[in-house]
PDB file of C-alpha atoms in Angstrom:
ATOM      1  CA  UNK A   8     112.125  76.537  68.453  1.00  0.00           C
ATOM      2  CA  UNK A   9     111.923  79.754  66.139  1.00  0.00           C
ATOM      3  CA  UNK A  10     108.268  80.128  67.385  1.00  0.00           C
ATOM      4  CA  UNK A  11     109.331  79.619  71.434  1.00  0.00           C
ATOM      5  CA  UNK A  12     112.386  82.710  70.243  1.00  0.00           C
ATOM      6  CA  UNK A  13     109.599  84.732  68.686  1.00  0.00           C
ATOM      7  CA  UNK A  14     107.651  84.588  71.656  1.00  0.00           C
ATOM      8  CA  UNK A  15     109.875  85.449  74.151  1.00  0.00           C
ATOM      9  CA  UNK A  16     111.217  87.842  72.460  1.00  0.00           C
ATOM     10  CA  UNK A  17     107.600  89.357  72.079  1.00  0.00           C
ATOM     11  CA  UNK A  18     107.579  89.184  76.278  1.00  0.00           C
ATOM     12  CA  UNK A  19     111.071  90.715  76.466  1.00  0.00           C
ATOM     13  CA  UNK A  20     109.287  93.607  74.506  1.00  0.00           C
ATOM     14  CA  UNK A  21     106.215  94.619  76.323  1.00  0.00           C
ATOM     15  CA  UNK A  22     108.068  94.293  79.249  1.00  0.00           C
ATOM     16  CA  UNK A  23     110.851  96.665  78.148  1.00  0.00           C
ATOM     17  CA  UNK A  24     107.648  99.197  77.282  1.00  0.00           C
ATOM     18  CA  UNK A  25     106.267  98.629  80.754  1.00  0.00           C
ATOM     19  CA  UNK A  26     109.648 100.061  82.163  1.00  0.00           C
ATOM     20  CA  UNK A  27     110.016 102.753  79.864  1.00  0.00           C
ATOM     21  CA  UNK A  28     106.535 104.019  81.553  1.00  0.00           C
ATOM     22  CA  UNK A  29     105.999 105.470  84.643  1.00  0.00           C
ATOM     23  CA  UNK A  30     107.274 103.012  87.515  1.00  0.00           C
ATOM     24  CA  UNK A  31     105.776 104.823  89.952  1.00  0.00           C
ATOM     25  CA  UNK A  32     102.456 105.006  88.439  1.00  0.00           C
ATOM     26  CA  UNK A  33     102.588 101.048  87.993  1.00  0.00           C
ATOM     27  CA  UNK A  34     103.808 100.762  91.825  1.00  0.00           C
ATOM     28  CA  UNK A  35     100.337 102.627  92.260  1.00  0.00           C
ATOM     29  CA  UNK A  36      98.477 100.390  90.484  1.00  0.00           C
ATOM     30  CA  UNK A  37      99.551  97.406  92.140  1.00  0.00           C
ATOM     31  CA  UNK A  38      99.100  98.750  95.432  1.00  0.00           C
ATOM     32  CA  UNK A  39      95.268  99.521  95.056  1.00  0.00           C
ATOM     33  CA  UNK A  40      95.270  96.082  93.885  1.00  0.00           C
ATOM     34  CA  UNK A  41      96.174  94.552  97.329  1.00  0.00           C
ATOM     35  CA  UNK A  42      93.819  93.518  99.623  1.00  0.00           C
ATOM     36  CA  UNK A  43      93.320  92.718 103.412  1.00  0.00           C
ATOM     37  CA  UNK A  44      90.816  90.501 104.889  1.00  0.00           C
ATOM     38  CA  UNK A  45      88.495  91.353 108.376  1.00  0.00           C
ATOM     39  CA  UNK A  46      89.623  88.648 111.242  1.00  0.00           C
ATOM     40  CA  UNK A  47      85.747  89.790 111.994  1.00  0.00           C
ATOM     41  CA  UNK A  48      83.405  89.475 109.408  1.00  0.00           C
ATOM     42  CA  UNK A  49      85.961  87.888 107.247  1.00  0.00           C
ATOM     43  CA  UNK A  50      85.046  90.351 104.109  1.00  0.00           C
ATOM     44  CA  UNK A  51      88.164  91.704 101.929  1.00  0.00           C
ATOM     45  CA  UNK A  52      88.749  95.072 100.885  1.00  0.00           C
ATOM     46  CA  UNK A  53      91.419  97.601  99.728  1.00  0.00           C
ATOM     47  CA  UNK A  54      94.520  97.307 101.935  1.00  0.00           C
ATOM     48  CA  UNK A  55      94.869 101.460 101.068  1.00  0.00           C
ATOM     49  CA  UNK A  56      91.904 101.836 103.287  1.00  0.00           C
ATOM     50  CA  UNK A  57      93.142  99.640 105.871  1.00  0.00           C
ATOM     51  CA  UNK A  58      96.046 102.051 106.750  1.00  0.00           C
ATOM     52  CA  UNK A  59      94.495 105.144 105.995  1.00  0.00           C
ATOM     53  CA  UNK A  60      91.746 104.239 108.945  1.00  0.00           C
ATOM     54  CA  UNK A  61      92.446 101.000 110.457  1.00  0.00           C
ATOM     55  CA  UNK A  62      88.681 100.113 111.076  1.00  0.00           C
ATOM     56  CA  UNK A  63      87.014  97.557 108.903  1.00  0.00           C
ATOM     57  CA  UNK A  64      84.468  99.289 106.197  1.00  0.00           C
ATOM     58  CA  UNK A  65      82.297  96.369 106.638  1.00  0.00           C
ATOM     59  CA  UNK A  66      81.592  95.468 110.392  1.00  0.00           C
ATOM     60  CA  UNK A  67      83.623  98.411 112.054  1.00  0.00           C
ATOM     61  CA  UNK A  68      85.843  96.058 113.953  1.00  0.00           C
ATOM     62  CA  UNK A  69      88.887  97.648 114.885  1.00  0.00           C
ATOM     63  CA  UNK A  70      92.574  96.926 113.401  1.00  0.00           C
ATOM     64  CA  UNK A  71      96.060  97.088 115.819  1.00  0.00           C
ATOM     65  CA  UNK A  72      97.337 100.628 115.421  1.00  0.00           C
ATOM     66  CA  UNK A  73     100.824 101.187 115.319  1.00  0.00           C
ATOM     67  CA  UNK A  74     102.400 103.156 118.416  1.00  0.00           C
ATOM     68  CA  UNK A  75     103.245 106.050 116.004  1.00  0.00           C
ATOM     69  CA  UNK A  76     100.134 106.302 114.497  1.00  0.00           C
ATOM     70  CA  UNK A  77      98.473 106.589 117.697  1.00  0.00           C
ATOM     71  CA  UNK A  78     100.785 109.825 118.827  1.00  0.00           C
ATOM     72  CA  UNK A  79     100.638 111.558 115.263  1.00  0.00           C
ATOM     73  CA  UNK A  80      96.241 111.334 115.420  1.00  0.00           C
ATOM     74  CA  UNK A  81      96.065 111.899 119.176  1.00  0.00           C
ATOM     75  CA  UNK A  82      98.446 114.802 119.463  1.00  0.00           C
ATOM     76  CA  UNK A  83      98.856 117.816 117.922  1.00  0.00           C
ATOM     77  CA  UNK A  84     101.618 118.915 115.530  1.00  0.00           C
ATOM     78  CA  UNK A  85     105.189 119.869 116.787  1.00  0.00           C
ATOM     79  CA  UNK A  86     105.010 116.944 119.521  1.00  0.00           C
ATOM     80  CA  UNK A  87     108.436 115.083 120.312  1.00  0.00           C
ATOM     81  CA  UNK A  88     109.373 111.534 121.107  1.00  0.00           C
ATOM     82  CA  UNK A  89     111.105 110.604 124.659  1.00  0.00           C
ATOM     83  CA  UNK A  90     114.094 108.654 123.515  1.00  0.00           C
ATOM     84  CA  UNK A  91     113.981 105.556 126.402  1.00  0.00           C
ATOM     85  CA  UNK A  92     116.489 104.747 128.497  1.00  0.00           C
ATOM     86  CA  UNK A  93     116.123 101.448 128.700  1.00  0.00           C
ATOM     87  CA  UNK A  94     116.922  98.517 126.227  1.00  0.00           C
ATOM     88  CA  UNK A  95     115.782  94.650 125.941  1.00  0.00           C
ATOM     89  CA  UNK A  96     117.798  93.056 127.736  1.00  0.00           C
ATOM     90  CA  UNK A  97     117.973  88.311 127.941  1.00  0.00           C
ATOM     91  CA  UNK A  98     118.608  88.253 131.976  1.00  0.00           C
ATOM     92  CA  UNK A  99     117.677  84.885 131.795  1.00  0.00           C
ATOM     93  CA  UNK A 100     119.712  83.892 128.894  1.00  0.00           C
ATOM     94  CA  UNK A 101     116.774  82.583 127.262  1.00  0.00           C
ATOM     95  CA  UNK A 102     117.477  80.990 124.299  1.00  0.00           C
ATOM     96  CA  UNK A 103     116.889  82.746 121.203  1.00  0.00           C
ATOM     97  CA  UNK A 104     115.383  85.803 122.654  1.00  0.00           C
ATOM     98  CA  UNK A 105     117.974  88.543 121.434  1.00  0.00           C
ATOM     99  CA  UNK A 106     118.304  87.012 117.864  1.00  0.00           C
ATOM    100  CA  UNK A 107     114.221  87.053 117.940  1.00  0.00           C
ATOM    101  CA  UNK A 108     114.282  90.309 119.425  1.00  0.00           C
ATOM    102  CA  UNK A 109     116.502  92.150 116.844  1.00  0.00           C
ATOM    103  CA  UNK A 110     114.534  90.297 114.061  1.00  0.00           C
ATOM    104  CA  UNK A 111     111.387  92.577 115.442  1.00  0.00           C
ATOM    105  CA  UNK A 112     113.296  95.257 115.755  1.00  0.00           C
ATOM    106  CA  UNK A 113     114.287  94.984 111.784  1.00  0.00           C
ATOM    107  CA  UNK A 114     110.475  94.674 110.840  1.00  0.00           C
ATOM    108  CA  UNK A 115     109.159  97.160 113.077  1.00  0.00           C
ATOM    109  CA  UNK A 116     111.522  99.675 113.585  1.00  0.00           C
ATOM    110  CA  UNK A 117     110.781  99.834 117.443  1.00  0.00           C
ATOM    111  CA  UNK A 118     113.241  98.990 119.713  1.00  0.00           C
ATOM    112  CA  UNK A 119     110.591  97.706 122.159  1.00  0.00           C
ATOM    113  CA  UNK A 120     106.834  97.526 123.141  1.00  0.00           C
ATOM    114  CA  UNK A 121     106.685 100.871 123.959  1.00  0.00           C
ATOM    115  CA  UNK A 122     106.822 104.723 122.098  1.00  0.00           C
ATOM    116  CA  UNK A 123     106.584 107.969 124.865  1.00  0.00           C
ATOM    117  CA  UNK A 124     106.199 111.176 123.388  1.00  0.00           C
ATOM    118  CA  UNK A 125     106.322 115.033 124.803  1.00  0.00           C
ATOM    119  CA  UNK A 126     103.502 117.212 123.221  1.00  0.00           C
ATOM    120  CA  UNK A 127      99.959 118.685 123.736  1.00  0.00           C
ATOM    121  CA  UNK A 128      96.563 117.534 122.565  1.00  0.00           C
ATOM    122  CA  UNK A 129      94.404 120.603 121.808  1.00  0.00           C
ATOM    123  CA  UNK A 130      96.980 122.940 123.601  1.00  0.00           C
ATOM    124  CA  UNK A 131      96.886 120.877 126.952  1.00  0.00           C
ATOM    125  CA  UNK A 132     100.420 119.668 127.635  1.00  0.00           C
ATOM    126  CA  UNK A 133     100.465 116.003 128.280  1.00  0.00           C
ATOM    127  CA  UNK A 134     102.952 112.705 128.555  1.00  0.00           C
ATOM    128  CA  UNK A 135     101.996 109.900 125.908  1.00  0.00           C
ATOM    129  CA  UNK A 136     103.014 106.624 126.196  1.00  0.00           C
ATOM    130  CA  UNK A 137     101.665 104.554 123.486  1.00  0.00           C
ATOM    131  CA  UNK A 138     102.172 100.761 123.134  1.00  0.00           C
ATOM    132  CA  UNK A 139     102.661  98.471 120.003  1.00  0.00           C
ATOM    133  CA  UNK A 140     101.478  94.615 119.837  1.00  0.00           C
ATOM    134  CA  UNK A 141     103.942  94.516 116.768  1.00  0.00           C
ATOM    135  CA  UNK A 142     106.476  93.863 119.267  1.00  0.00           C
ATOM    136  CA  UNK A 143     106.163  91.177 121.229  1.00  0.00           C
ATOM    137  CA  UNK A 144     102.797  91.600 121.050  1.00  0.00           C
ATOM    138  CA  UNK A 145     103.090  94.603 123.353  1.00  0.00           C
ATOM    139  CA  UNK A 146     104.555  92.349 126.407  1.00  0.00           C
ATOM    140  CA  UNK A 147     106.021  94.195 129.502  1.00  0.00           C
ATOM    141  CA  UNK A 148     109.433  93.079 129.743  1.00  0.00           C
ATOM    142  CA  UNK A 149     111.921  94.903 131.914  1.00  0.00           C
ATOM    143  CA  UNK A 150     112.739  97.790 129.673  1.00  0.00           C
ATOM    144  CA  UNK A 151     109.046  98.486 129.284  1.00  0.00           C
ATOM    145  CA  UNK A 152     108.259  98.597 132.849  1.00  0.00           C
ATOM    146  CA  UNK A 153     111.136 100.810 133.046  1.00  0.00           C
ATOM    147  CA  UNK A 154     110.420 103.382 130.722  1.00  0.00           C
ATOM    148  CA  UNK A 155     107.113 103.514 132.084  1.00  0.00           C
ATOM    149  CA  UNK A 156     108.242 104.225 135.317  1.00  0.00           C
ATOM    150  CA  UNK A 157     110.685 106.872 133.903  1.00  0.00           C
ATOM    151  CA  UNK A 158     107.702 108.444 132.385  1.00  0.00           C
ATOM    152  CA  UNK A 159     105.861 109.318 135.179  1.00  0.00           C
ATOM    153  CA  UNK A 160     108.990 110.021 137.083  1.00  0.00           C
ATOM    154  CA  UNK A 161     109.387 112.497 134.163  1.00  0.00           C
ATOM    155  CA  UNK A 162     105.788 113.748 134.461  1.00  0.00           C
ATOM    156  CA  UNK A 163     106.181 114.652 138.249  1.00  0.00           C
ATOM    157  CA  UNK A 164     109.133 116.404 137.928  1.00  0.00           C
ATOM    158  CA  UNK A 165     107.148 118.283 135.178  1.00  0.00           C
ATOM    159  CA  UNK A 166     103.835 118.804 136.878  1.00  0.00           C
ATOM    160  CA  UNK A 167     102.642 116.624 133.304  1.00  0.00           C
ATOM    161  CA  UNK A 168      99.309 114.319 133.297  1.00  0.00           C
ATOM    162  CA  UNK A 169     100.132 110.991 131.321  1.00  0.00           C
ATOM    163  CA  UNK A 170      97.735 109.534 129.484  1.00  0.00           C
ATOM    164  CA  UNK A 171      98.956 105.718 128.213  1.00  0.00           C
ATOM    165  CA  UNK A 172      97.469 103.376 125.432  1.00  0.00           C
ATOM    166  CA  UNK A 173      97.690 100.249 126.405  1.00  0.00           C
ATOM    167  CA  UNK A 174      97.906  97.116 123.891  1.00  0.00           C
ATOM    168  CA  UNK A 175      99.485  93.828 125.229  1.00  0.00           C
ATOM    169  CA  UNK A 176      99.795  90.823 125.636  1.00  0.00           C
ATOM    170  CA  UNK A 177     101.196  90.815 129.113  1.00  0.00           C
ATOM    171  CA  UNK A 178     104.284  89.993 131.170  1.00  0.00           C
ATOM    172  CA  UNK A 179     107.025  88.848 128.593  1.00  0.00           C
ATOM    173  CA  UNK A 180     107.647  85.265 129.180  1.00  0.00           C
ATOM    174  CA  UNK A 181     111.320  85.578 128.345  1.00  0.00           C
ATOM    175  CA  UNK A 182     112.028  87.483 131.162  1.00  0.00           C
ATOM    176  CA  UNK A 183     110.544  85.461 133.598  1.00  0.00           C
ATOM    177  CA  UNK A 184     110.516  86.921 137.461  1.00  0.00           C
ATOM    178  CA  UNK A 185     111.787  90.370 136.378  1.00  0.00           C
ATOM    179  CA  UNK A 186     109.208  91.042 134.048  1.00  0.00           C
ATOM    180  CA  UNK A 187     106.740  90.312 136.783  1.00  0.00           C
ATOM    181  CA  UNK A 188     108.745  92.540 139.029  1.00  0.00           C
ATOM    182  CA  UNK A 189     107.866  95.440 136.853  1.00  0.00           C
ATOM    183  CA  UNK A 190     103.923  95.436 137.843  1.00  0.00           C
ATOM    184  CA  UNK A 191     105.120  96.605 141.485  1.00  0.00           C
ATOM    185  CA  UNK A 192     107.540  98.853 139.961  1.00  0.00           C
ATOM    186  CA  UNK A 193     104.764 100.408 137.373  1.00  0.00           C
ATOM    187  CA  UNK A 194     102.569 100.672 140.552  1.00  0.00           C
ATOM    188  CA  UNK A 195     104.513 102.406 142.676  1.00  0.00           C
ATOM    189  CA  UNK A 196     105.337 104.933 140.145  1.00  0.00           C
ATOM    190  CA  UNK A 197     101.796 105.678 139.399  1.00  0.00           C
ATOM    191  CA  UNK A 198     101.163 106.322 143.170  1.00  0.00           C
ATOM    192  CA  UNK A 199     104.027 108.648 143.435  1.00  0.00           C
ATOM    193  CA  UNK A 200     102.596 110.587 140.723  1.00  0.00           C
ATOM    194  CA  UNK A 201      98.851 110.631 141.564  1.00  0.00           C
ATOM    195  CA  UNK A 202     100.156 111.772 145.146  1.00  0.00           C
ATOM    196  CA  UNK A 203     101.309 114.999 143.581  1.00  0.00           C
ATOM    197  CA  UNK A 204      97.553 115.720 142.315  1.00  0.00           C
ATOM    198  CA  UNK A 205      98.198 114.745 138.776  1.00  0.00           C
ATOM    199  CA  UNK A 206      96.218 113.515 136.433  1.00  0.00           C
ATOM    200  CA  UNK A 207      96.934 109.646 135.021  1.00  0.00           C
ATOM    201  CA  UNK A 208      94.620 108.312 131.582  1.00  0.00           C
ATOM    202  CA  UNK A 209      94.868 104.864 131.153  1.00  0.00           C
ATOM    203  CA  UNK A 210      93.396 103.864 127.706  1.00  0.00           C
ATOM    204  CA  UNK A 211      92.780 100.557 126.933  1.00  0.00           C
ATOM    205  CA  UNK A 212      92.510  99.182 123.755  1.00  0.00           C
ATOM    206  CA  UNK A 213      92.667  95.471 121.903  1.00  0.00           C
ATOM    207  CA  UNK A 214      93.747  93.793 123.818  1.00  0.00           C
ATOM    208  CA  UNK A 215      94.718  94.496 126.816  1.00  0.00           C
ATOM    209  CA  UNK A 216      96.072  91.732 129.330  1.00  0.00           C
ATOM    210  CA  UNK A 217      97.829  89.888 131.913  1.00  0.00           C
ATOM    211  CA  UNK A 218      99.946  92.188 133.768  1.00  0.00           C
ATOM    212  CA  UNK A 219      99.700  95.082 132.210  1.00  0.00           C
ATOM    213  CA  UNK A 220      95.940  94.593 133.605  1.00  0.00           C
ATOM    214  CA  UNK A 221      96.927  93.775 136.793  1.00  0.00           C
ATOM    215  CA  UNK A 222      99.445  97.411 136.810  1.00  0.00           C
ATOM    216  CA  UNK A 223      99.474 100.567 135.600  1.00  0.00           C
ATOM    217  CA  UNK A 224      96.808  99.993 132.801  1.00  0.00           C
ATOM    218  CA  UNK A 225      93.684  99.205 135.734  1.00  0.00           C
ATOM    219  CA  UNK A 226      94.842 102.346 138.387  1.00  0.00           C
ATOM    220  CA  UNK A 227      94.277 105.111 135.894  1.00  0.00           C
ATOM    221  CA  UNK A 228      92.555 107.925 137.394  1.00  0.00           C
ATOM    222  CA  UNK A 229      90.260 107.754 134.687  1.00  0.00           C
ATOM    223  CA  UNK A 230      89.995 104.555 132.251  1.00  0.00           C
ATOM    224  CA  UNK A 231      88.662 105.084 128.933  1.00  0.00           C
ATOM    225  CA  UNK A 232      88.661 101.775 126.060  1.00  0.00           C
ATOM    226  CA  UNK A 233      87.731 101.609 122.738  1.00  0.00           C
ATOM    227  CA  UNK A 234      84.678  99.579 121.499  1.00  0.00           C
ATOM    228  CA  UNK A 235      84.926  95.481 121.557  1.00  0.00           C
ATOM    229  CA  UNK A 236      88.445  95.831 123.475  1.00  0.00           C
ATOM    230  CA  UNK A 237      89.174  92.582 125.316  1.00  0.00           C
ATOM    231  CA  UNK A 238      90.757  92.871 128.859  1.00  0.00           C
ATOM    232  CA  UNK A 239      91.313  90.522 131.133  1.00  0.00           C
ATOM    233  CA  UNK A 240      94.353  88.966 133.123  1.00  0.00           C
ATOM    234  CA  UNK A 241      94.014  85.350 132.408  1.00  0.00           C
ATOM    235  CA  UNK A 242      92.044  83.858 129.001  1.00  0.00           C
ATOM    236  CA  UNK A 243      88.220  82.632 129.358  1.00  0.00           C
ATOM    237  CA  UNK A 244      89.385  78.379 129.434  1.00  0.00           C
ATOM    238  CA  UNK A 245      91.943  79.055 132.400  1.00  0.00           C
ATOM    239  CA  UNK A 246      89.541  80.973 134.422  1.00  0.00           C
ATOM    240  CA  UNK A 247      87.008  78.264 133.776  1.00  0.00           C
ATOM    241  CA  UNK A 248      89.222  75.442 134.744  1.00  0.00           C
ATOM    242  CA  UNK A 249      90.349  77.111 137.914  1.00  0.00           C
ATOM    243  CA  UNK A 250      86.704  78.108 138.614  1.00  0.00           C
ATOM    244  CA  UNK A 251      85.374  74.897 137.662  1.00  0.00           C
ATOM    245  CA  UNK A 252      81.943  77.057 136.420  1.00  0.00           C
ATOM    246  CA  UNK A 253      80.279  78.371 132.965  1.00  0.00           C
ATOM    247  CA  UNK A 254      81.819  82.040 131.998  1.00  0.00           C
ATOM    248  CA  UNK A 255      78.717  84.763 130.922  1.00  0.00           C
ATOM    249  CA  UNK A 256      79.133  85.666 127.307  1.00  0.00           C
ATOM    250  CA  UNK A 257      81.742  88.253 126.470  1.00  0.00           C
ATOM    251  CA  UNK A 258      82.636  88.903 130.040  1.00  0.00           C
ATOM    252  CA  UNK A 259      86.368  90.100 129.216  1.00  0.00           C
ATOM    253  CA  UNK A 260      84.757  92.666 126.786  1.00  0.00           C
ATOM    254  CA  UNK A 261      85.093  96.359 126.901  1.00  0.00           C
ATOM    255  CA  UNK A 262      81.287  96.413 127.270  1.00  0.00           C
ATOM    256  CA  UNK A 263      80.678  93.772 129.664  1.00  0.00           C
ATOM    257  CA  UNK A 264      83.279  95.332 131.831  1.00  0.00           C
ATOM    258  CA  UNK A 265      81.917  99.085 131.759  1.00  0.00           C
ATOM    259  CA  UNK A 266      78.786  97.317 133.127  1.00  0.00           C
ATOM    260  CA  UNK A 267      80.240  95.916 136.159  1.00  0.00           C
ATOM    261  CA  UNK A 268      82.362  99.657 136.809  1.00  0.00           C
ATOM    262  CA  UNK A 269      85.741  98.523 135.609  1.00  0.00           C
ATOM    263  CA  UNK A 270      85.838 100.998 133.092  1.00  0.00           C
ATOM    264  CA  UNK A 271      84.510 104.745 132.956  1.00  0.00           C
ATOM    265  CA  UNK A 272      83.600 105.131 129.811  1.00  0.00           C
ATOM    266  CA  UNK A 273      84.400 103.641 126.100  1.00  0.00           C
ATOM    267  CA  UNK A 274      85.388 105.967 123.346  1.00  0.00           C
ATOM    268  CA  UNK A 275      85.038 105.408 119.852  1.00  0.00           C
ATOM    269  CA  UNK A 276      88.360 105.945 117.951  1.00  0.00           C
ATOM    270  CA  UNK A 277      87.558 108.726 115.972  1.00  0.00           C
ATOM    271  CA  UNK A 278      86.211 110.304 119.116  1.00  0.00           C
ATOM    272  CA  UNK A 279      89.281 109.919 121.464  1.00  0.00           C
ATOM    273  CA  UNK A 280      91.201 112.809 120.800  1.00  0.00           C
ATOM    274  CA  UNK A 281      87.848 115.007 121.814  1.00  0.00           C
ATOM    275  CA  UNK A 282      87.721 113.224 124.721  1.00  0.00           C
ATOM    276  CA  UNK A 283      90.900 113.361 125.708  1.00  0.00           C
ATOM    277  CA  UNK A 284      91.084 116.863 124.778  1.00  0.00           C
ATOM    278  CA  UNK A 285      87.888 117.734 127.409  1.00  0.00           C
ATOM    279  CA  UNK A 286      89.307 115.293 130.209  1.00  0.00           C
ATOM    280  CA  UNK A 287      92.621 117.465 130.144  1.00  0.00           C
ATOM    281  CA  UNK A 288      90.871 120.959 130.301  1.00  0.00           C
ATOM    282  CA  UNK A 289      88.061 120.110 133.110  1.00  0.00           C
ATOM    283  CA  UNK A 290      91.437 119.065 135.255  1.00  0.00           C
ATOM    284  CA  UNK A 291      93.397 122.653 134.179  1.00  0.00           C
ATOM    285  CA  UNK A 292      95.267 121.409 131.146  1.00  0.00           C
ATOM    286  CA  UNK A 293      96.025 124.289 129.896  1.00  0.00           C
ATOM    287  CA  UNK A 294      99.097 125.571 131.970  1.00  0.00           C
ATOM    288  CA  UNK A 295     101.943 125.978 130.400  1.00  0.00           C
ATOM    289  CA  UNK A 296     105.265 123.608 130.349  1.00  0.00           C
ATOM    290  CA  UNK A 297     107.261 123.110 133.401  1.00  0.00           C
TER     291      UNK A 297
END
């Protein structure tokens, strides 16, 4: 018993030193400690790096970005966010869809799918609307397809381009009928705005699907996607079934599709603020705010 006292008494000691130290240097050290594993190449490596690039050191594969990340490396400083109008609504009174919904909302932060901002990316003034899986994974529910109609509403009142990342899953199940409704209503305010001679960037990254595919993300004037992006509408086993034939390799990749003219180009990620940047200027990007 003396020799069990002794000992814990020992532990009670070093860890009183350890807290007499530093904390935030031992935070430190624990976080460099932490690792993430590649859903790719299945190789490990500092989480640090993870967030500090969100590319895999090992293969390249790309890593979700959050919606805020996006705006702060695609547009320059000073930018501000578009507080949306619209909120998540349960018209169906689907069961356990606002308690699920506010539970996302406490991890993420984001009060949907979808972030807008107001700024300029390399002086050209510009719309952003940037999308996070995180929530939902990125599914257009009402609120989404109505704050991406209010941006472009917003952008031709302004005389703005909009460029949009796209990253989802889809219509939102939840919602049933009216989140289906909102791939007319996304439509129809794209067409209003490339009426007016404006300029519309759809960017699609990983992945991108369903109805989102089937809207606004597929009638950009010009459609960019990163590298290894899969975009499709339905996945490969439901297309086979209805189709009742063999699917070519990788068909609902980015690459596959800028083969067959669905996409105009694909942009690295380190590259996409440069291109974005010459797309705006070569259509007079440079005017000043409305």
């Amino acid at each position: 018993m003396r020799n069990f006292l002794k000992e814990r008494k020992g532990k009670l000691d070093i860890l009183k030193n350890l807290r007499a130290k530093n904390y935030s240097y031992k935070k430190k050290e624990v976080n460099e400690f932490l690792f993430s594993q590649c859903s790719g190449c299945k190789k490990t490596f500092p989480l640090k790096a993870k967030e500090e690039t969100f590319v895999c050191p090992h293969c390249a594969e790309y890593f979700s970005m959050p919606a805020s990340e996006r705006a702060k490396r695609i547009l320059d400083d000073g930018y501000e966010k578009i507080e949306l109008r619209a909120v998540v609504k349960n018209p169906l009174e689907f069961e356990g869809y606002e308690e699920k919904a506010d539970k996302v909302r406490e991890k993420t932060g984001l009060s949907d799918a979808l972030l807008c901002f107001r700024g300029r990316i390399d002086n050209s003034p510009v719309l952003l609307a940037v999308m996070d899986n995180r929530f939902f994974m990125g599914s257009m529910g009402s609120s989404v397809g109505e704050n991406i109609a209010h941006i472009f509403e917003l952008a031709l009142e302004q005389s703005l381009p909009v460029v949009i990342f796209c990253a989802s899953g889809g219509a939102r199940m939840q919602e049933g009928m009216y989140s289906l409704m909102q791939m007319a209503k996304t439509a129809a305010a794209v067409k209003r705005h490339g009426k007016a001679g404006l300029l519309y960037i759809s960017c699609l990254t990983n992945p991108t699907t369903g109805g989102v595919t089937a809207s606004f993300a597929s009638l950009g004037d010009i459609i960019l996607s990163e590298p290894q992006a899969l975009i499709g509408f339905a996945g490969p086993r439901v297309i086979e079934q209805t189709m009742g034939k063999s699917l070519p390799e990788g068909f609902q990749k980015a690459e596959f599709l800028l083969e067959k003219g669905f996409l105009d180009a694909i942009v690295p990620r380190e590259e996409m603020r440069k291109t974005l940047s010459f797309l705006l200027k070569v259509h007079g990007g440079r005017e000043e705010w409305a």
